[in-house]
PDB file of C-alpha atoms in Angstrom:
ATOM      1  CA  MET A  18      14.878  12.560  -4.652  1.00 93.00           C
ATOM      2  CA  GLN A  19      13.731   9.417  -2.913  1.00 92.00           C
ATOM      3  CA  GLN A  20      11.891   8.200  -5.897  1.00 91.00           C
ATOM      4  CA  SER A  21      15.055   8.754  -8.057  1.00 92.00           C
ATOM      5  CA  ILE A  22      17.414   6.781  -5.836  1.00 93.00           C
ATOM      6  CA  ASP A  23      14.783   3.998  -5.203  1.00 92.00           C
ATOM      7  CA  PHE A  24      14.466   3.472  -8.948  1.00 91.00           C
ATOM      8  CA  ALA A  25      18.179   3.588  -9.589  1.00 91.00           C
ATOM      9  CA  SER A  26      19.010   1.033  -6.784  1.00 90.00           C
ATOM     10  CA  ARG A  27      16.149  -1.364  -7.571  1.00 89.00           C
ATOM     11  CA  THR A  28      16.774  -1.298 -11.342  1.00 88.00           C
ATOM     12  CA  MET A  29      20.482  -1.977 -11.126  1.00 86.00           C
ATOM     13  CA  ALA A  30      19.926  -4.704  -8.461  1.00 85.00           C
ATOM     14  CA  VAL A  31      17.790  -6.681 -10.874  1.00 81.00           C
ATOM     15  CA  THR A  32      19.603  -5.943 -14.060  1.00 77.00           C
ATOM     16  CA  LEU A  33      23.270  -6.049 -13.279  1.00 72.00           C
ATOM     17  CA  GLY A  34      23.242  -7.553  -9.778  1.00 62.00           C
ATOM     18  CA  ASN A  35      23.969 -11.030 -11.035  1.00 60.00           C
ATOM     19  CA  VAL A  36      27.198 -10.082 -12.796  1.00 59.00           C
ATOM     20  CA  SER A  37      28.618  -8.287  -9.721  1.00 52.00           C
ATOM     21  CA  ASN A  38      28.039  -9.905  -6.384  1.00 54.00           C
ATOM     22  CA  THR A  39      29.619 -11.619  -3.507  1.00 51.00           C
ATOM     23  CA  GLY A  40      28.296 -14.742  -1.775  1.00 47.00           C
ATOM     24  CA  GLU A  41      25.338 -16.917  -2.648  1.00 49.00           C
ATOM     25  CA  SER A  42      21.758 -16.018  -3.282  1.00 45.00           C
ATOM     26  CA  ASP A  43      20.302 -17.507  -0.075  1.00 45.00           C
ATOM     27  CA  LYS A  44      22.693 -15.893   2.530  1.00 49.00           C
ATOM     28  CA  ASP A  45      24.393 -12.631   3.266  1.00 49.00           C
ATOM     29  CA  VAL A  46      28.159 -12.476   3.481  1.00 48.00           C
ATOM     30  CA  ASP A  47      31.023 -10.328   4.565  1.00 47.00           C
ATOM     31  CA  PRO A  48      32.565  -9.109   1.281  1.00 47.00           C
ATOM     32  CA  SER A  49      35.960  -8.823   2.784  1.00 44.00           C
ATOM     33  CA  SER A  50      36.283 -12.640   3.432  1.00 47.00           C
ATOM     34  CA  GLU A  51      34.453 -14.166   0.516  1.00 45.00           C
ATOM     35  CA  ASP A  52      35.181 -14.388  -3.236  1.00 47.00           C
ATOM     36  CA  SER A  53      32.786 -13.183  -5.786  1.00 42.00           C
ATOM     37  CA  THR A  54      30.518 -15.999  -7.175  1.00 44.00           C
ATOM     38  CA  ILE A  55      30.908 -14.461 -10.667  1.00 42.00           C
ATOM     39  CA  LYS A  56      34.296 -12.838 -11.559  1.00 43.00           C
ATOM     40  CA  GLY A  57      35.582 -10.586 -14.240  1.00 39.00           C
ATOM     41  CA  GLU A  58      32.174  -9.549 -15.852  1.00 49.00           C
ATOM     42  CA  LEU A  59      31.570  -6.352 -13.870  1.00 59.00           C
ATOM     43  CA  SER A  60      33.432  -4.856 -10.888  1.00 73.00           C
ATOM     44  CA  GLU A  61      31.420  -3.634  -7.888  1.00 77.00           C
ATOM     45  CA  ALA A  62      33.058  -0.152  -8.473  1.00 82.00           C
ATOM     46  CA  ALA A  63      31.606  -0.106 -12.041  1.00 83.00           C
ATOM     47  CA  LEU A  64      28.226  -1.243 -10.754  1.00 84.00           C
ATOM     48  CA  LEU A  65      28.228   1.543  -8.113  1.00 87.00           C
ATOM     49  CA  ALA A  66      29.322   4.069 -10.698  1.00 90.00           C
ATOM     50  CA  SER A  67      26.543   2.989 -13.072  1.00 89.00           C
ATOM     51  CA  THR A  68      24.005   3.042 -10.182  1.00 91.00           C
ATOM     52  CA  ILE A  69      24.942   6.653  -9.278  1.00 93.00           C
ATOM     53  CA  ALA A  70      24.709   7.719 -12.965  1.00 93.00           C
ATOM     54  CA  LEU A  71      21.234   6.320 -13.260  1.00 92.00           C
ATOM     55  CA  ALA A  72      20.222   8.133 -10.060  1.00 93.00           C
ATOM     56  CA  GLY A  73      21.548  11.333 -11.500  1.00 92.00           C
ATOM     57  CA  TYR A  74      19.562  10.858 -14.723  1.00 92.00           C
ATOM     58  CA  GLN A  75      16.431  10.202 -12.620  1.00 92.00           C
ATOM     59  CA  VAL A  76      17.000  13.381 -10.606  1.00 92.00           C
ATOM     60  CA  ALA A  77      16.719  15.293 -13.906  1.00 91.00           C
ATOM     61  CA  GLU A  78      13.970  13.137 -15.266  1.00 89.00           C
ATOM     62  CA  ASN A  79      11.841  13.672 -12.105  1.00 89.00           C
ATOM     63  CA  ASP A  80      12.437  17.391 -12.081  1.00 89.00           C
ATOM     64  CA  VAL A  81      13.914  17.353  -8.573  1.00 91.00           C
ATOM     65  CA  PRO A  82      13.980  21.119  -7.538  1.00 89.00           C
ATOM     66  CA  LEU A  83      17.883  21.468  -7.328  1.00 90.00           C
ATOM     67  CA  ALA A  84      17.467  25.161  -6.592  1.00 88.00           C
ATOM     68  CA  PHE A  85      16.593  24.272  -3.051  1.00 88.00           C
ATOM     69  CA  ILE A  86      19.878  22.294  -2.643  1.00 91.00           C
ATOM     70  CA  ASP A  87      23.003  24.179  -1.739  1.00 92.00           C
ATOM     71  CA  GLY A  88      25.255  24.047  -4.711  1.00 90.00           C
ATOM     72  CA  GLY A  89      22.631  22.616  -6.910  1.00 90.00           C
ATOM     73  CA  ALA A  90      23.519  19.320  -8.639  1.00 89.00           C
ATOM     74  CA  ALA A  91      27.115  19.719  -7.439  1.00 90.00           C
ATOM     75  CA  GLY A  92      25.905  19.717  -3.889  1.00 92.00           C
ATOM     76  CA  ILE A  93      24.511  16.140  -4.043  1.00 93.00           C
ATOM     77  CA  ASN A  94      26.844  13.627  -2.373  1.00 94.00           C
ATOM     78  CA  PHE A  95      26.955   9.911  -3.021  1.00 94.00           C
ATOM     79  CA  LEU A  96      30.220   9.202  -1.354  1.00 91.00           C
ATOM     80  CA  GLU A  97      28.888   6.843   1.350  1.00 91.00           C
ATOM     81  CA  SER A  98      27.169   4.575  -1.221  1.00 93.00           C
ATOM     82  CA  THR A  99      28.406   1.043  -1.773  1.00 89.00           C
ATOM     83  CA  ALA A 100      27.701  -1.971  -4.026  1.00 85.00           C
ATOM     84  CA  GLU A 101      29.726  -4.545  -1.987  1.00 79.00           C
ATOM     85  CA  GLY A 102      28.384  -8.020  -1.066  1.00 75.00           C
ATOM     86  CA  ASN A 103      24.800  -8.844  -2.028  1.00 77.00           C
ATOM     87  CA  TYR A 104      23.402  -5.341  -1.802  1.00 83.00           C
ATOM     88  CA  ILE A 105      23.371  -2.065  -3.553  1.00 87.00           C
ATOM     89  CA  ASP A 106      23.237   0.682  -0.817  1.00 91.00           C
ATOM     90  CA  LEU A 107      22.641   4.102  -2.318  1.00 93.00           C
ATOM     91  CA  LYS A 108      23.121   6.944   0.146  1.00 94.00           C
ATOM     92  CA  VAL A 109      22.604  10.513  -0.887  1.00 94.00           C
ATOM     93  CA  SER A 110      23.344  13.633   1.223  1.00 94.00           C
ATOM     94  CA  TYR A 111      22.964  17.392   0.631  1.00 94.00           C
ATOM     95  CA  LYS A 112      22.365  20.664   2.513  1.00 93.00           C
ATOM     96  CA  MET A 113      19.437  22.961   2.242  1.00 92.00           C
ATOM     97  CA  THR A 114      19.063  26.611   3.285  1.00 87.00           C
ATOM     98  CA  PHE A 115      15.695  28.281   3.757  1.00 81.00           C
ATOM     99  CA  PRO A 116      14.970  31.921   4.883  1.00 73.00           C
ATOM    100  CA  VAL A 117      13.068  32.061   8.194  1.00 68.00           C
ATOM    101  CA  GLY A 118      11.723  35.529   8.294  1.00 64.00           C
ATOM    102  CA  LEU A 119      13.534  38.028  10.617  1.00 69.00           C
ATOM    103  CA  LEU A 120      15.569  35.149  12.027  1.00 68.00           C
ATOM    104  CA  GLY A 121      17.661  34.873   8.793  1.00 71.00           C
ATOM    105  CA  LYS A 122      18.490  31.630   7.163  1.00 78.00           C
ATOM    106  CA  PHE A 123      18.016  28.081   8.430  1.00 82.00           C
ATOM    107  CA  LYS A 124      20.485  25.431   7.259  1.00 85.00           C
ATOM    108  CA  PHE A 125      20.074  21.759   7.660  1.00 86.00           C
ATOM    109  CA  ASP A 126      21.517  18.441   6.288  1.00 91.00           C
ATOM    110  CA  VAL A 127      19.335  15.882   4.517  1.00 93.00           C
ATOM    111  CA  ASP A 128      20.341  12.247   4.226  1.00 93.00           C
ATOM    112  CA  GLN A 129      18.340   9.676   2.056  1.00 94.00           C
ATOM    113  CA  ARG A 130      18.998   6.027   1.425  1.00 92.00           C
ATOM    114  CA  ALA A 131      17.736   3.232  -0.955  1.00 91.00           C
ATOM    115  CA  ARG A 132      19.066  -0.325  -0.168  1.00 89.00           C
ATOM    116  CA  ASN A 133      18.185  -3.272  -2.415  1.00 87.00           C
ATOM    117  CA  ARG A 134      19.417  -6.822  -2.594  1.00 83.00           C
ATOM    118  CA  LYS A 135      21.112  -7.758  -5.790  1.00 80.00           C
ATOM    119  CA  TRP A 136      19.322 -10.413  -7.856  1.00 74.00           C
ATOM    120  CA  VAL A 137      21.955 -13.178  -7.641  1.00 56.00           C
ATOM    121  CA  GLY A 138      19.977 -16.257  -8.470  1.00 53.00           C
ATOM    122  CA  TYR A 139      16.688 -18.015  -7.900  1.00 45.00           C
ATOM    123  CA  ASP A 140      15.198 -18.148  -4.356  1.00 46.00           C
ATOM    124  CA  LYS A 141      14.990 -21.705  -3.091  1.00 43.00           C
ATOM    125  CA  SER A 142      11.236 -21.400  -2.767  1.00 43.00           C
ATOM    126  CA  GLU A 143      10.999 -20.577  -6.430  1.00 44.00           C
ATOM    127  CA  ASN A 144      12.763 -23.880  -7.315  1.00 43.00           C
ATOM    128  CA  GLN A 145       9.772 -25.667  -5.713  1.00 45.00           C
ATOM    129  CA  SER A 146       7.348 -24.535  -8.482  1.00 44.00           C
ATOM    130  CA  ASP A 147       7.478 -23.687 -12.104  1.00 48.00           C
ATOM    131  CA  GLY A 148       4.553 -21.244 -11.720  1.00 60.00           C
ATOM    132  CA  GLN A 149       4.532 -17.635 -12.444  1.00 81.00           C
ATOM    133  CA  TYR A 150       4.669 -14.902  -9.898  1.00 84.00           C
ATOM    134  CA  VAL A 151       2.612 -11.701  -9.477  1.00 87.00           C
ATOM    135  CA  TYR A 152       2.709  -8.830  -7.040  1.00 87.00           C
ATOM    136  CA  ILE A 153      -0.027  -7.750  -4.530  1.00 88.00           C
ATOM    137  CA  THR A 154      -0.524  -5.263  -1.739  1.00 82.00           C
ATOM    138  CA  GLU A 155      -2.029  -5.903   1.667  1.00 71.00           C
ATOM    139  CA  HIS A 156      -5.344  -3.925   1.041  1.00 70.00           C
ATOM    140  CA  GLY A 157      -5.323  -4.168  -2.773  1.00 78.00           C
ATOM    141  CA  GLU A 158      -7.997  -5.799  -4.832  1.00 85.00           C
ATOM    142  CA  VAL A 159      -5.947  -6.536  -8.065  1.00 89.00           C
ATOM    143  CA  TYR A 160      -2.640  -8.402  -8.816  1.00 91.00           C
ATOM    144  CA  HIS A 161       0.234  -7.028 -10.866  1.00 89.00           C
ATOM    145  CA  SER A 162       2.487  -8.754 -13.387  1.00 87.00           C
ATOM    146  CA  ASN A 163       4.985  -5.901 -13.414  1.00 83.00           C
ATOM    147  CA  TYR A 164       6.809  -5.000 -10.145  1.00 78.00           C
ATOM    148  CA  TYR A 165       7.391  -1.466 -11.514  1.00 73.00           C
ATOM    149  CA  CYS A 166       3.745  -0.821 -12.442  1.00 80.00           C
ATOM    150  CA  THR A 167       2.924   2.779 -11.648  1.00 74.00           C
ATOM    151  CA  TYR A 168      -0.286   1.622  -9.888  1.00 79.00           C
ATOM    152  CA  LEU A 169       1.876  -0.519  -7.543  1.00 78.00           C
ATOM    153  CA  ASN A 170       4.625   2.073  -6.962  1.00 74.00           C
ATOM    154  CA  PRO A 171       2.789   5.415  -6.988  1.00 74.00           C
ATOM    155  CA  SER A 172       4.762   8.651  -7.299  1.00 77.00           C
ATOM    156  CA  VAL A 173       3.848  10.874  -4.372  1.00 83.00           C
ATOM    157  CA  HIS A 174       3.696  14.729  -4.624  1.00 86.00           C
ATOM    158  CA  ARG A 175       3.161  17.242  -1.864  1.00 87.00           C
ATOM    159  CA  ILE A 176       0.951  20.107  -2.790  1.00 90.00           C
ATOM    160  CA  GLU A 177      -0.536  23.160  -1.129  1.00 89.00           C
ATOM    161  CA  LYS A 178      -4.165  22.589   0.231  1.00 88.00           C
ATOM    162  CA  ALA A 179      -5.386  25.353  -1.958  1.00 88.00           C
ATOM    163  CA  GLU A 180      -4.074  23.671  -5.174  1.00 90.00           C
ATOM    164  CA  VAL A 181      -5.954  20.323  -4.968  1.00 90.00           C
ATOM    165  CA  SER A 182      -9.084  21.553  -6.679  1.00 90.00           C
ATOM    166  CA  ALA A 183      -7.165  22.485  -9.804  1.00 92.00           C
ATOM    167  CA  LYS A 184      -5.040  19.322  -9.815  1.00 92.00           C
ATOM    168  CA  ARG A 185      -5.784  16.417 -12.185  1.00 91.00           C
ATOM    169  CA  ASN A 186      -4.049  12.907 -12.262  1.00 86.00           C
ATOM    170  CA  LYS A 187      -2.298  11.604 -15.364  1.00 82.00           C
ATOM    171  CA  SER A 188      -5.579  10.128 -16.575  1.00 80.00           C
ATOM    172  CA  GLY A 189      -7.287  13.536 -16.288  1.00 87.00           C
ATOM    173  CA  ALA A 190      -9.337  12.722 -13.215  1.00 88.00           C
ATOM    174  CA  ILE A 191      -9.884  15.017 -10.201  1.00 92.00           C
ATOM    175  CA  TYR A 192      -8.862  14.096  -6.697  1.00 92.00           C
ATOM    176  CA  TYR A 193     -11.279  13.237  -3.913  1.00 91.00           C
ATOM    177  CA  LYS A 194     -10.613  13.209  -0.173  1.00 90.00           C
ATOM    178  CA  CYS A 195      -9.131   9.904   0.924  1.00 88.00           C
ATOM    179  CA  LYS A 196     -11.546   7.834   3.033  1.00 84.00           C
ATOM    180  CA  ARG A 197      -8.840   6.117   5.039  1.00 82.00           C
ATOM    181  CA  CYS A 198      -6.993   9.187   6.311  1.00 81.00           C
ATOM    182  CA  GLN A 199      -9.892  11.574   6.434  1.00 72.00           C
ATOM    183  CA  GLY A 200      -9.801  11.665  10.201  1.00 56.00           C
ATOM    184  CA  VAL A 201      -6.278  13.071  10.289  1.00 59.00           C
ATOM    185  CA  LYS A 202      -6.099  16.786  10.807  1.00 64.00           C
ATOM    186  CA  GLU A 203      -5.211  18.564   7.591  1.00 58.00           C
ATOM    187  CA  GLY A 204      -2.201  20.966   7.684  1.00 64.00           C
ATOM    188  CA  GLY A 205      -1.091  23.251   4.951  1.00 75.00           C
ATOM    189  CA  PHE A 206      -0.047  20.392   2.576  1.00 85.00           C
ATOM    190  CA  LEU A 207      -1.744  17.432   0.907  1.00 89.00           C
ATOM    191  CA  TYR A 208      -0.339  14.426  -0.855  1.00 88.00           C
ATOM    192  CA  ILE A 209      -1.489  13.066  -4.335  1.00 90.00           C
ATOM    193  CA  THR A 210      -0.150  10.397  -6.664  1.00 87.00           C
ATOM    194  CA  ASP A 211       0.269  10.404 -10.419  1.00 82.00           C
ATOM    195  CA  TYR A 212      -2.628   7.912 -11.055  1.00 77.00           C
ATOM    196  CA  GLY A 213      -4.572   8.042  -7.805  1.00 82.00           C
ATOM    197  CA  THR A 214      -8.040   9.544  -7.395  1.00 87.00           C
ATOM    198  CA  ALA A 215      -7.738  10.634  -3.800  1.00 90.00           C
ATOM    199  CA  TYR A 216      -5.737  13.330  -1.946  1.00 91.00           C
ATOM    200  CA  HIS A 217      -4.287  12.489   1.453  1.00 89.00           C
ATOM    201  CA  SER A 218      -3.613  14.559   4.467  1.00 87.00           C
ATOM    202  CA  ASP A 219      -1.277  11.877   5.872  1.00 83.00           C
ATOM    203  CA  VAL A 220       1.812  11.020   3.777  1.00 77.00           C
ATOM    204  CA  ASN A 221       2.039   7.609   5.679  1.00 75.00           C
ATOM    205  CA  CYS A 222      -1.580   6.740   4.696  1.00 81.00           C
ATOM    206  CA  THR A 223      -1.718   3.040   3.925  1.00 76.00           C
ATOM    207  CA  GLU A 224      -3.315   3.905   0.542  1.00 78.00           C
ATOM    208  CA  ILE A 225      -0.081   5.434  -0.431  1.00 77.00           C
ATOM    209  CA  LYS A 226       2.476   3.178   1.415  1.00 68.00           C
ATOM    210  CA  HIS A 227       1.769  -0.173  -0.089  1.00 66.00           C
ATOM    211  CA  ASP A 228       3.264  -3.413   1.363  1.00 67.00           C
ATOM    212  CA  ILE A 229       4.227  -5.208  -1.815  1.00 78.00           C
ATOM    213  CA  LYS A 230       4.129  -9.027  -1.743  1.00 82.00           C
ATOM    214  CA  LYS A 231       5.315 -11.565  -4.321  1.00 83.00           C
ATOM    215  CA  VAL A 232       3.001 -14.520  -4.591  1.00 85.00           C
ATOM    216  CA  LEU A 233       2.291 -17.388  -7.016  1.00 86.00           C
ATOM    217  CA  TYR A 234      -0.233 -16.440  -9.865  1.00 87.00           C
ATOM    218  CA  GLU A 235      -2.255 -19.497  -9.110  1.00 84.00           C
ATOM    219  CA  GLU A 236      -2.911 -18.422  -5.491  1.00 86.00           C
ATOM    220  CA  VAL A 237      -4.630 -15.157  -6.557  1.00 89.00           C
ATOM    221  CA  ASN A 238      -5.874 -15.510 -10.086  1.00 85.00           C
ATOM    222  CA  ASP A 239      -9.327 -16.660  -8.983  1.00 87.00           C
ATOM    223  CA  LYS A 240      -9.533 -14.367  -6.030  1.00 89.00           C
ATOM    224  CA  MET A 241      -8.273 -11.102  -7.457  1.00 91.00           C
ATOM    225  CA  ARG A 242      -8.656  -9.391 -10.840  1.00 90.00           C
ATOM    226  CA  PRO A 243      -5.609  -8.318 -12.971  1.00 91.00           C
ATOM    227  CA  CYS A 244      -4.315  -4.839 -12.951  1.00 89.00           C
ATOM    228  CA  SER A 245      -5.902  -2.758 -15.695  1.00 86.00           C
ATOM    229  CA  LYS A 246      -2.449  -1.362 -16.525  1.00 84.00           C
ATOM    230  CA  CYS A 247       0.024  -4.200 -16.463  1.00 83.00           C
ATOM    231  CA  GLY A 248      -2.510  -7.099 -16.737  1.00 78.00           C
ATOM    232  CA  ALA A 249      -2.125 -10.848 -16.149  1.00 75.00           C
ATOM    233  CA  PRO A 250       1.175 -12.660 -16.633  1.00 74.00           C
ATOM    234  CA  HIS A 251       1.696 -14.301 -20.086  1.00 67.00           C
TER     235      HIS A 251
END
C-alpha cells in the first residue's frame, strides 16, 4: 500500500505539478491567500482526483491483499488527501480485522501517507550550472540517472522466515543473510527486495532504507560507477 501511494504522489508531483500549483518554486505558501502561478490548465481538484486514481491502479498492480481490509477496495479512504499549494499530500486510511484465537477478533485502524512537493520550476541552485544531475545513496557505490530506478527504490516484501530458502529475486538469484543487520535478533519474519541479494531481519536496515541525494554528474562520475540498470546520463 505504501509503495502504491508513494509512486502515485511522486509521479503526479513531477508530471502534472507544474500545471496545478500555488506559489513560487523556492518557497511554500498558504494556498488560501495566494493566487496560482499558472491558471486554467488543471485544477487542484482534478490533480487530486488523478493522483487518487493512479494510486488505485497501483494498488491493483502491486497485488495489495485487499482481503485483509474491511470492505475490500471500498474500505480504502482517501478523503483527507489534498493537492493544495505546492504539495500533493496523499493520505489513505482503512480498517483491518484479524482473528486472535479464543479472544475473538481484533480490529484496528491503519493510516498511511505520501507527501511530495510538486515540481513547479527549476531550483535556484540548478540555475547556477548547466550540468546534468544524478542520484546517489549514502552508502551506495554507484550513481543513477533515473530517480525511479528499481535499484534505487527497492520494493520491500515481508516473508515468513521458513520461506527464504525457496525465494528468488527477479534476476533469479538466491538471498543471503544481510551483513549489516545480521546482529539483530530474527523474529518470525524477514524482509527482501525485488532485485536485492540479501534478506534482512530489520525492516529499517540502512541497506533497504536509502537516503537518496541529487548531485551534479561531474561530482561523482570519476568516483563512482554508473548503475548497471539505468546507466549514466546522456
